[in-house]
Short mmCIF file of C-alpha atoms in Angstrom, two decimals:
data_model
loop_
_atom_site.label_atom_id
_atom_site.label_comp_id
_atom_site.label_asym_id
_atom_site.label_seq_id
_atom_site.Cartn_x
_atom_site.Cartn_y
_atom_site.Cartn_z
CA MET A 1 -44.05 -17.64 -41.24
CA SER A 2 -40.57 -16.66 -40.11
CA ASP A 3 -37.63 -18.01 -42.08
CA ASP A 4 -35.88 -18.83 -38.79
CA THR A 5 -35.74 -22.56 -38.06
CA VAL A 6 -35.38 -22.01 -34.29
CA LEU A 7 -38.52 -20.27 -33.05
CA HIS A 8 -38.12 -20.44 -29.28
CA ILE A 9 -35.71 -21.81 -26.65
CA LYS A 10 -36.83 -22.48 -23.07
CA PRO A 11 -35.37 -24.24 -19.99
CA LEU A 12 -36.80 -27.66 -19.19
CA GLY A 13 -38.93 -27.81 -16.08
CA PHE A 14 -41.03 -30.65 -14.66
CA PRO A 15 -43.06 -31.57 -16.55
CA TRP A 16 -41.75 -30.38 -19.92
CA GLU A 17 -43.78 -27.85 -21.87
CA THR A 18 -45.63 -29.34 -24.85
CA LEU A 19 -47.65 -28.09 -27.82
CA ASP A 20 -50.99 -29.25 -29.24
CA PRO A 21 -51.66 -32.17 -29.91
CA PHE A 22 -49.44 -33.12 -26.93
CA LEU A 23 -50.65 -32.30 -23.44
CA PHE A 24 -47.81 -33.32 -21.13
CA CYS A 25 -44.33 -34.83 -21.11
CA ALA A 26 -42.61 -35.99 -17.92
CA TYR A 27 -39.05 -37.26 -17.91
CA HIS A 28 -38.24 -39.60 -15.03
CA ASP A 29 -34.58 -40.40 -14.32
CA ASP A 30 -34.32 -42.17 -10.97
CA HIS A 31 -31.20 -43.85 -9.64
CA TYR A 32 -32.91 -46.42 -7.43
CA PRO A 33 -30.79 -48.52 -5.06
CA ALA A 34 -30.85 -52.31 -4.82
CA GLY A 35 -34.22 -53.90 -4.11
CA ASP A 36 -35.24 -55.16 -0.68
CA GLY A 37 -36.69 -58.50 -1.87
CA ARG A 38 -40.24 -57.07 -1.88
CA MET A 39 -39.47 -54.83 -4.88
CA GLY A 40 -39.11 -51.72 -2.78
CA PRO A 41 -35.80 -49.91 -2.14
CA ALA A 42 -33.28 -51.44 0.25
CA ALA A 43 -32.79 -48.03 1.80
CA SER A 44 -34.36 -45.95 4.53
CA LEU A 45 -37.51 -44.03 3.60
CA ALA A 46 -37.06 -41.65 6.53
CA GLY A 47 -37.40 -37.99 5.60
CA ARG A 48 -39.51 -38.68 2.53
CA GLU A 49 -43.02 -37.34 2.16
CA LEU A 50 -44.49 -40.74 1.33
CA GLY A 51 -47.49 -40.52 -0.95
CA THR A 52 -46.14 -37.40 -2.68
CA ASP A 53 -42.36 -37.95 -2.80
CA PHE A 54 -41.07 -35.87 -5.72
CA ALA A 55 -38.09 -34.24 -3.99
CA GLY A 56 -35.41 -36.52 -5.45
CA ILE A 57 -33.58 -37.28 -2.21
CA ASP A 58 -30.46 -39.35 -3.03
CA GLY A 59 -31.36 -39.17 -6.72
CA TRP A 60 -34.66 -41.07 -6.62
CA ARG A 61 -38.33 -40.64 -5.76
CA MET A 62 -41.11 -42.83 -4.43
CA TYR A 63 -43.71 -40.68 -6.25
CA HIS A 64 -47.11 -41.79 -4.92
CA GLY A 65 -45.86 -45.21 -3.81
CA GLN A 66 -45.67 -46.10 -0.12
CA THR A 67 -43.40 -49.19 -0.24
CA ILE A 68 -42.74 -49.61 -3.98
CA PRO A 69 -42.03 -46.55 -6.14
CA GLY A 70 -44.58 -45.54 -8.73
CA PHE A 71 -48.15 -44.48 -9.23
CA PRO A 72 -50.83 -46.64 -7.56
CA GLN A 73 -54.29 -46.84 -9.13
CA HIS A 74 -55.58 -43.61 -10.70
CA PRO A 75 -58.11 -42.83 -13.46
CA HIS A 76 -57.82 -41.26 -16.92
CA ARG A 77 -60.30 -40.17 -19.57
CA GLY A 78 -60.06 -38.39 -22.92
CA PHE A 79 -56.44 -38.80 -24.03
CA GLU A 80 -53.57 -41.28 -24.49
CA THR A 81 -50.44 -42.08 -22.53
CA VAL A 82 -47.30 -43.06 -24.42
CA THR A 83 -44.75 -44.47 -21.95
CA VAL A 84 -41.25 -44.90 -23.39
CA VAL A 85 -39.03 -46.81 -20.95
CA ARG A 86 -35.30 -46.52 -21.62
CA GLN A 87 -34.11 -48.27 -18.43
CA GLY A 88 -35.89 -50.22 -15.72
CA LEU A 89 -39.31 -51.83 -15.57
CA ILE A 90 -42.95 -50.82 -15.10
CA ASP A 91 -45.70 -53.10 -13.78
CA HIS A 92 -49.08 -52.15 -15.23
CA SER A 93 -52.48 -53.25 -13.89
CA ASP A 94 -55.84 -51.77 -14.88
CA SER A 95 -59.58 -51.75 -14.29
CA LEU A 96 -60.22 -53.91 -17.35
CA GLY A 97 -58.26 -56.76 -15.78
CA ALA A 98 -55.23 -56.26 -18.05
CA THR A 99 -51.68 -56.44 -16.75
CA ALA A 100 -48.17 -56.03 -18.11
CA ARG A 101 -44.51 -55.79 -17.22
CA PHE A 102 -42.53 -53.76 -19.72
CA GLY A 103 -39.36 -51.71 -19.95
CA ARG A 104 -35.75 -51.81 -21.15
CA GLY A 105 -36.63 -50.11 -24.42
CA ASP A 106 -40.33 -51.03 -24.61
CA VAL A 107 -43.21 -48.61 -25.18
CA GLN A 108 -46.76 -48.89 -23.88
CA TRP A 109 -49.32 -46.82 -25.81
CA LEU A 110 -52.58 -46.60 -23.89
CA THR A 111 -55.80 -45.03 -25.19
CA ALA A 112 -57.74 -44.06 -22.07
CA GLY A 113 -60.80 -43.13 -24.12
CA LYS A 114 -64.03 -43.18 -22.11
CA GLY A 115 -62.21 -44.18 -18.95
CA ILE A 116 -59.69 -46.50 -17.39
CA VAL A 117 -58.05 -46.87 -13.99
CA HIS A 118 -54.48 -48.12 -13.96
CA ALA A 119 -51.47 -48.50 -11.72
CA GLU A 120 -47.89 -47.92 -12.90
CA MET A 121 -45.43 -49.30 -10.38
CA PHE A 122 -41.63 -49.42 -10.65
CA PRO A 123 -40.52 -52.80 -9.23
CA LEU A 124 -36.92 -52.91 -8.02
CA VAL A 125 -36.31 -56.51 -9.06
CA ASP A 126 -32.53 -56.60 -8.64
CA GLN A 127 -31.41 -57.13 -5.04
CA GLY A 128 -27.70 -57.24 -5.83
CA ARG A 129 -27.19 -53.89 -7.54
CA PRO A 130 -28.92 -50.57 -8.31
CA ASN A 131 -32.17 -50.44 -10.29
CA PRO A 132 -31.96 -47.33 -12.51
CA LEU A 133 -35.21 -46.17 -14.11
CA GLU A 134 -35.43 -43.78 -17.06
CA LEU A 135 -38.61 -43.06 -18.98
CA PHE A 136 -40.77 -40.52 -20.73
CA GLN A 137 -44.49 -40.37 -20.17
CA ILE A 138 -46.14 -38.43 -22.93
CA TRP A 139 -49.82 -37.45 -23.06
CA LEU A 140 -51.29 -37.20 -26.55
CA ASN A 141 -54.72 -35.66 -26.89
CA LEU A 142 -57.65 -37.42 -28.54
CA PRO A 143 -59.95 -35.62 -30.99
CA ALA A 144 -63.39 -34.80 -29.59
CA LYS A 145 -64.98 -37.52 -31.72
CA ASP A 146 -62.71 -40.18 -30.17
CA LYS A 147 -62.62 -39.14 -26.52
CA MET A 148 -65.22 -41.74 -25.55
CA VAL A 149 -63.84 -44.74 -27.45
CA ASP A 150 -63.23 -47.97 -25.58
CA PRO A 151 -59.90 -48.03 -23.70
CA TYR A 152 -57.13 -50.07 -25.29
CA PHE A 153 -53.36 -50.44 -25.17
CA SER A 154 -50.67 -51.53 -27.60
CA MET A 155 -47.26 -52.88 -26.61
CA LEU A 156 -44.33 -51.83 -28.77
CA TRP A 157 -41.62 -54.25 -27.66
CA SER A 158 -38.05 -52.99 -27.80
CA GLU A 159 -36.96 -55.80 -30.11
CA ASN A 160 -39.50 -54.61 -32.69
CA VAL A 161 -39.24 -50.83 -32.34
CA PRO A 162 -37.47 -49.51 -35.47
CA ARG A 163 -34.14 -47.79 -35.07
CA GLN A 164 -32.17 -46.16 -37.86
CA GLN A 165 -28.50 -45.27 -37.66
CA SER A 166 -26.79 -42.84 -39.97
CA LYS A 167 -23.24 -41.50 -40.11
CA ASP A 168 -21.95 -38.08 -41.06
CA ASP A 169 -19.04 -37.47 -43.40
CA ALA A 170 -16.61 -38.05 -40.53
CA GLY A 171 -18.20 -41.39 -39.64
CA ARG A 172 -19.86 -40.15 -36.45
CA ALA A 173 -23.16 -41.93 -35.75
CA THR A 174 -26.64 -40.70 -34.93
CA GLU A 175 -29.37 -43.21 -34.01
CA VAL A 176 -33.08 -42.40 -34.28
CA THR A 177 -35.57 -44.58 -32.39
CA VAL A 178 -38.90 -44.36 -34.20
CA VAL A 179 -41.83 -44.67 -31.77
CA ALA A 180 -44.31 -42.83 -34.01
CA GLY A 181 -44.10 -41.15 -37.39
CA ALA A 182 -42.02 -42.41 -40.31
CA PHE A 183 -38.39 -41.33 -40.44
CA GLY A 184 -37.52 -41.54 -44.11
CA ALA A 185 -38.01 -45.16 -45.15
CA THR A 186 -38.20 -46.31 -41.52
CA HIS A 187 -41.83 -46.78 -40.50
CA PRO A 188 -43.05 -47.16 -36.90
CA LEU A 189 -45.12 -49.90 -35.39
CA ALA A 190 -48.84 -49.18 -35.49
CA PRO A 191 -50.32 -47.04 -32.70
CA PRO A 192 -53.73 -47.92 -31.21
CA PRO A 193 -56.46 -47.69 -33.86
CA ASN A 194 -58.26 -44.64 -32.41
CA SER A 195 -55.12 -42.61 -31.80
CA TRP A 196 -54.66 -39.22 -33.46
CA ALA A 197 -51.31 -40.71 -34.57
CA ALA A 198 -53.21 -43.36 -36.56
CA GLN A 199 -54.55 -40.62 -38.86
CA ALA A 200 -52.29 -40.01 -41.84
CA LYS A 201 -52.92 -36.24 -41.71
CA SER A 202 -51.82 -35.97 -38.07
CA ASP A 203 -48.06 -35.76 -38.84
CA VAL A 204 -47.42 -37.14 -35.33
CA ALA A 205 -43.82 -38.14 -34.65
CA ILE A 206 -42.17 -39.34 -31.43
CA TRP A 207 -38.47 -39.97 -31.92
CA THR A 208 -35.51 -40.25 -29.59
CA ILE A 209 -32.22 -39.18 -31.11
CA LYS A 210 -28.79 -40.18 -29.81
CA MET A 211 -25.75 -38.48 -31.31
CA GLU A 212 -22.12 -39.40 -30.81
CA LYS A 213 -19.81 -36.60 -29.74
CA ASN A 214 -19.25 -34.03 -32.50
CA ALA A 215 -21.74 -35.81 -34.79
CA ARG A 216 -23.70 -33.85 -37.38
CA PHE A 217 -27.22 -34.85 -38.37
CA SER A 218 -29.90 -33.40 -40.63
CA LEU A 219 -33.39 -33.49 -39.15
CA PRO A 220 -35.75 -33.68 -42.13
CA ALA A 221 -38.58 -31.22 -42.63
CA ALA A 222 -42.13 -32.05 -41.60
CA ASN A 223 -45.30 -30.56 -43.07
CA ARG A 224 -46.24 -26.91 -42.78
CA GLY A 225 -48.69 -26.40 -39.93
CA ALA A 226 -47.30 -29.10 -37.61
CA HIS A 227 -45.96 -28.24 -34.17
CA ARG A 228 -42.40 -29.44 -33.55
CA MET A 229 -40.48 -29.49 -30.26
CA LEU A 230 -36.97 -30.80 -29.65
CA TYR A 231 -35.91 -31.54 -26.05
CA PHE A 232 -32.15 -31.48 -25.29
CA PHE A 233 -32.05 -33.48 -22.06
CA ARG A 234 -28.56 -35.00 -21.97
CA GLY A 235 -25.21 -33.68 -23.13
CA SER A 236 -23.14 -30.54 -22.65
CA ALA A 237 -23.46 -28.79 -26.02
CA LEU A 238 -25.75 -28.75 -29.05
CA GLN A 239 -26.08 -26.48 -32.06
CA VAL A 240 -29.24 -26.25 -34.17
CA ASP A 241 -28.52 -24.63 -37.54
CA GLY A 242 -25.48 -23.02 -35.95
CA GLN A 243 -27.35 -21.66 -32.92
CA ALA A 244 -26.07 -22.83 -29.54
CA ILE A 245 -28.70 -24.48 -27.36
CA PRO A 246 -27.98 -24.64 -23.61
CA PRO A 247 -28.22 -28.05 -21.92
CA SER A 248 -31.61 -29.01 -20.49
CA HIS A 249 -33.58 -26.78 -22.83
CA SER A 250 -36.43 -27.27 -25.28
CA VAL A 251 -36.33 -25.88 -28.80
CA ARG A 252 -39.43 -25.04 -30.78
CA LEU A 253 -38.63 -25.61 -34.45
CA ARG A 254 -40.16 -24.43 -37.67
CA SER A 255 -41.83 -27.58 -38.97
CA ASP A 256 -41.45 -27.23 -42.74
CA ALA A 257 -37.67 -26.78 -42.81
CA ALA A 258 -34.85 -29.26 -42.33
CA VAL A 259 -32.37 -28.37 -39.58
CA THR A 260 -28.79 -29.41 -38.96
CA LEU A 261 -27.92 -30.68 -35.48
CA GLN A 262 -24.33 -30.63 -34.24
CA ALA A 263 -23.33 -32.41 -31.02
CA GLY A 264 -20.64 -31.03 -28.77
CA PRO A 265 -17.68 -32.76 -27.11
CA ASP A 266 -19.80 -35.54 -25.59
CA ALA A 267 -22.82 -37.59 -26.63
CA VAL A 268 -26.20 -35.87 -26.92
CA ASP A 269 -29.69 -37.29 -26.25
CA LEU A 270 -32.81 -35.64 -27.66
CA LEU A 271 -36.54 -36.24 -27.77
CA LEU A 272 -38.64 -34.95 -30.65
CA LEU A 273 -42.42 -34.47 -30.35
CA GLN A 274 -44.24 -33.37 -33.47
CA GLY A 275 -47.83 -33.26 -34.64
CA ARG A 276 -50.49 -31.33 -36.44
CA PRO A 277 -52.54 -29.54 -33.78
CA LEU A 278 -56.09 -30.64 -33.12
CA GLY A 279 -57.12 -27.03 -32.61
CA GLU A 280 -59.93 -28.00 -30.25
CA PRO A 281 -60.79 -26.61 -26.80
CA VAL A 282 -58.85 -28.33 -24.01
CA VAL A 283 -60.40 -28.46 -20.55
CA GLN A 284 -58.30 -30.46 -18.10
CA TYR A 285 -58.87 -31.32 -14.49
CA GLY A 286 -56.23 -33.66 -13.14
CA PRO A 287 -56.46 -37.00 -14.96
CA PHE A 288 -59.36 -36.01 -17.23
CA VAL A 289 -58.97 -34.04 -20.48
CA MET A 290 -62.13 -33.09 -22.34
CA ASN A 291 -63.47 -30.25 -24.49
CA SER A 292 -65.80 -28.54 -22.01
CA ARG A 293 -66.34 -28.05 -18.30
CA ALA A 294 -69.60 -30.00 -18.53
CA GLU A 295 -67.71 -32.99 -19.94
CA ILE A 296 -65.22 -32.80 -17.06
CA GLN A 297 -68.09 -32.78 -14.57
CA GLN A 298 -69.57 -35.79 -16.36
CA ALA A 299 -66.21 -37.57 -16.17
CA PHE A 300 -66.14 -37.14 -12.38
CA ALA A 301 -69.74 -38.30 -12.08
CA ASP A 302 -69.09 -41.37 -14.24
CA TYR A 303 -65.96 -42.25 -12.29
CA GLN A 304 -67.75 -41.95 -8.94
CA ARG A 305 -70.60 -44.10 -10.27
CA THR A 306 -68.71 -46.82 -12.16
CA GLN A 307 -65.04 -46.55 -11.13
CA PHE A 308 -64.47 -47.11 -14.86
CA GLY A 309 -65.03 -50.82 -14.39
CA GLY A 310 -63.88 -51.13 -10.80
CA TRP A 311 -60.54 -52.26 -9.41
CA PRO A 312 -60.13 -56.05 -9.65
CA TRP A 313 -56.79 -56.23 -7.81
CA PRO A 314 -56.31 -56.82 -4.05
CA LYS A 315 -53.93 -53.83 -3.72
CA ASP A 316 -53.79 -50.32 -5.12
CA ASP A 317 -50.14 -50.87 -6.10
CA PRO A 318 -49.89 -54.42 -7.50
CA VAL A 319 -46.62 -55.77 -8.87
CA HIS A 320 -45.66 -59.04 -10.49
CA PRO A 321 -43.20 -61.64 -9.14
CA ASP A 322 -39.62 -60.45 -9.29
CA ARG A 323 -38.61 -63.20 -11.72
CA GLU A 324 -41.45 -62.46 -14.14
CA GLY A 325 -40.29 -61.43 -17.62
CA ARG A 326 -41.67 -58.73 -19.90
CA PHE A 327 -45.22 -59.56 -20.95
CA ALA A 328 -48.70 -58.16 -21.48
CA LYS A 329 -52.06 -59.73 -20.76
CA HIS A 330 -54.83 -57.80 -22.47
CA ALA A 331 -58.43 -57.40 -21.33
CA ASP A 332 -59.56 -60.06 -23.83
CA GLY A 333 -57.15 -62.59 -22.30
CA ARG A 334 -54.61 -62.38 -25.11
CA ILE A 335 -51.03 -62.74 -23.83
CA GLU A 336 -47.94 -61.23 -25.47
CA ARG A 337 -44.33 -61.87 -24.61
CA ALA A 338 -41.53 -59.44 -25.35
CA GLY A 339 -39.84 -59.95 -28.69
#
């Protein structure tokens, strides 16, 4: 293995490039206007390609939504979605009858397993001011032995997600938000039980890192053999072990070496994705990720036959009342409230 700690630097696209065991990472940063009272935008939709609006006109997108931004019902099989919401809200509904509203620092970790259909809508609940939305959606692969487990989701509420702040010798702060993978003595909330991240040998870590201007921070080493990617998505300047990283770039790091991060003249935001690779064949077709073409064909056949439980909601893009707080109702009827 090379002694260099920085192995590769690449511009960020959409979605961001990931390494095994991660499949996908999309960063959404939409500056939505005030809501129209029906949780859509109080703005003209003229000129947008509704149904596939990814152009970013006026700094925001409708995605696949027609009147409310977001992603109406769609299926998944064979992997997990980890949705980290930094600003704004998401309304979740699924084919198991579960629902949720989460955001403002919350994380939803969904194991699609043998199949689930869900909607992820972005309700614009505030009619008096803009409704900014910022989130990561990360796809984490499932091992072959777990691809057909029962679907399940965990809510990691913002009030309970561990955050650790440290200061350099000059008193400049760096805060690490620990979604997965222990950071020193700071341990994350538990992922779903069948997740690759639930295996001690997986070395999975999902951290967001916020550095004050000019702050220095030592990123501790992981285990040899893990894949490690750092995404520099906000800020004007960053150095990694003295090497300048351009803004909006990813950095592939050597996993078994600590690295020193140095922020530039303004604050820096980073995402770290790390994990021991599964090393298994990946065959993906749209929302299905399996190990062989035959399994993908079976996924389509099963979805056409069963709809993964059917769609129990009257609309493809359901949302909750605008005054509803952050909550989750699971398929077994259990209800959680944020905090």
